[in-house]
């Protein structure tokens, strides 16, 4: 049978010419399979049986030809020592390789299904108090990048320092800072209303929370006298700080000023770290003054800087006036009104989730330009280049460090903690302790919005394990491999 007709009948995709041995193995396996099927057929009419016998003979001839090709190819490899790929290609071209191998165009993305979100993802790791937080970028990579940067800049003229390291603001991030601040206020106001409609519970002895009318039955309490309760939680009503964790930081009048000493720890105000990041990003609040420079700073050394002379500029000059936006206000707890009806609850849940995503995304953009530090042993956060010298770290083995913090680069979860909780597939069905491995988790704000009537976002389906079937009883769970 001609090669063209043979390749039209067998259109199994194979690799280019560099993987011809694998192609021959696939062809031989397919021919052998077709031969075995024709030999094990049941009784058929006479005409159809004759046609199948003829096809079986053709398959036998094709199998023998492919076997001879494979044997000759192995002999050629042994003669050349298995190193000369050009001799192998010349042999295959000489002895007649199927035409499809030459004419096939290699398309690497033709059969690849791409997805930004994995099907299933592991839960975030729980770090013990005795463990130090890992560095976002390993020290070895930082040193290698520094050596490469010094090597490239060697012999090159030093260019101007870009903002915000020169004391100026990044103009493109000033609207982002206002957007993040307003989204934070909207998120707090919506959570106060949504928690009136969707119950949220918190443990009296540990920091674990649960979204739902009844708490989960898992024995995971690590609080006081947890051994006497065998790890069971003692549930009570939660508040806003349990869902949206407040992270505080020192407010800096000048982010290029000297470091905060241990004696100044009570004289400098502490505000939410997200608000401090927005202030350094360009937000002006009347209650919290900050220094705005209109000319870049003059750096005389690594830690020695002076301000440029601004006497030639008018006093009323504001370089960022066109970026100012009005700021929202928080609703007092006494004026919070719960939503009425399932439609209002679902609409409020959607608005809450959008505000949550704006806060997370905008804070991530600001953190790429403005330095944020976190202690590697405790949750203390500092917005600025150098952390304070306060000696109030009470984490594991703080005596060896004299109570000082181990400052390192922060990640988004340090500034805006997601507070993962168990995902409840069905509110009407209680969760079972034995089926813990089949349940998923999600951030508390996301789970609150989902139970409020919002559809599950594609971004969080991987940790919520939406595609995993939950057994109805323990017997079905034991049957799962």
PDB file of N, CA and C in Angstrom, residues 127-132 377 396:
ATOM      1  N   UNK A 127       2.213  28.360  59.417  1.00  0.00           N
ATOM      2  CA  UNK A 127       3.535  28.527  59.996  1.00  0.00           C
ATOM      3  C   UNK A 127       3.404  28.601  61.521  1.00  0.00           C
ATOM      4  N   UNK A 128       4.182  27.777  62.196  1.00  0.00           N
ATOM      5  CA  UNK A 128       4.181  27.798  63.650  1.00  0.00           C
ATOM      6  C   UNK A 128       4.859  29.069  64.156  1.00  0.00           C
ATOM      7  N   UNK A 129       4.591  29.386  65.397  1.00  0.00           N
ATOM      8  CA  UNK A 129       5.217  30.564  65.992  1.00  0.00           C
ATOM      9  C   UNK A 129       6.716  30.383  66.160  1.00  0.00           C
ATOM     10  N   UNK A 130       7.183  29.155  66.120  1.00  0.00           N
ATOM     11  CA  UNK A 130       8.603  28.879  66.263  1.00  0.00           C
ATOM     12  C   UNK A 130       9.349  28.951  64.933  1.00  0.00           C
ATOM     13  N   UNK A 131       8.635  29.155  63.837  1.00  0.00           N
ATOM     14  CA  UNK A 131       9.252  29.203  62.519  1.00  0.00           C
ATOM     15  C   UNK A 131       9.386  30.639  62.041  1.00  0.00           C
ATOM     16  N   UNK A 132      10.457  30.891  61.339  1.00  0.00           N
ATOM     17  CA  UNK A 132      10.648  32.203  60.721  1.00  0.00           C
ATOM     18  C   UNK A 132      10.028  32.212  59.335  1.00  0.00           C
ATOM     19  N   UNK A 377       9.425  37.181  62.402  1.00  0.00           N
ATOM     20  CA  UNK A 377       9.014  36.367  63.542  1.00  0.00           C
ATOM     21  C   UNK A 377       7.623  36.718  64.056  1.00  0.00           C
ATOM     22  N   UNK A 396       9.064  33.917  69.183  1.00  0.00           N
ATOM     23  CA  UNK A 396       9.877  32.818  69.706  1.00  0.00           C
ATOM     24  C   UNK A 396      11.352  33.216  69.763  1.00  0.00           C
TER      25      UNK A 396
END
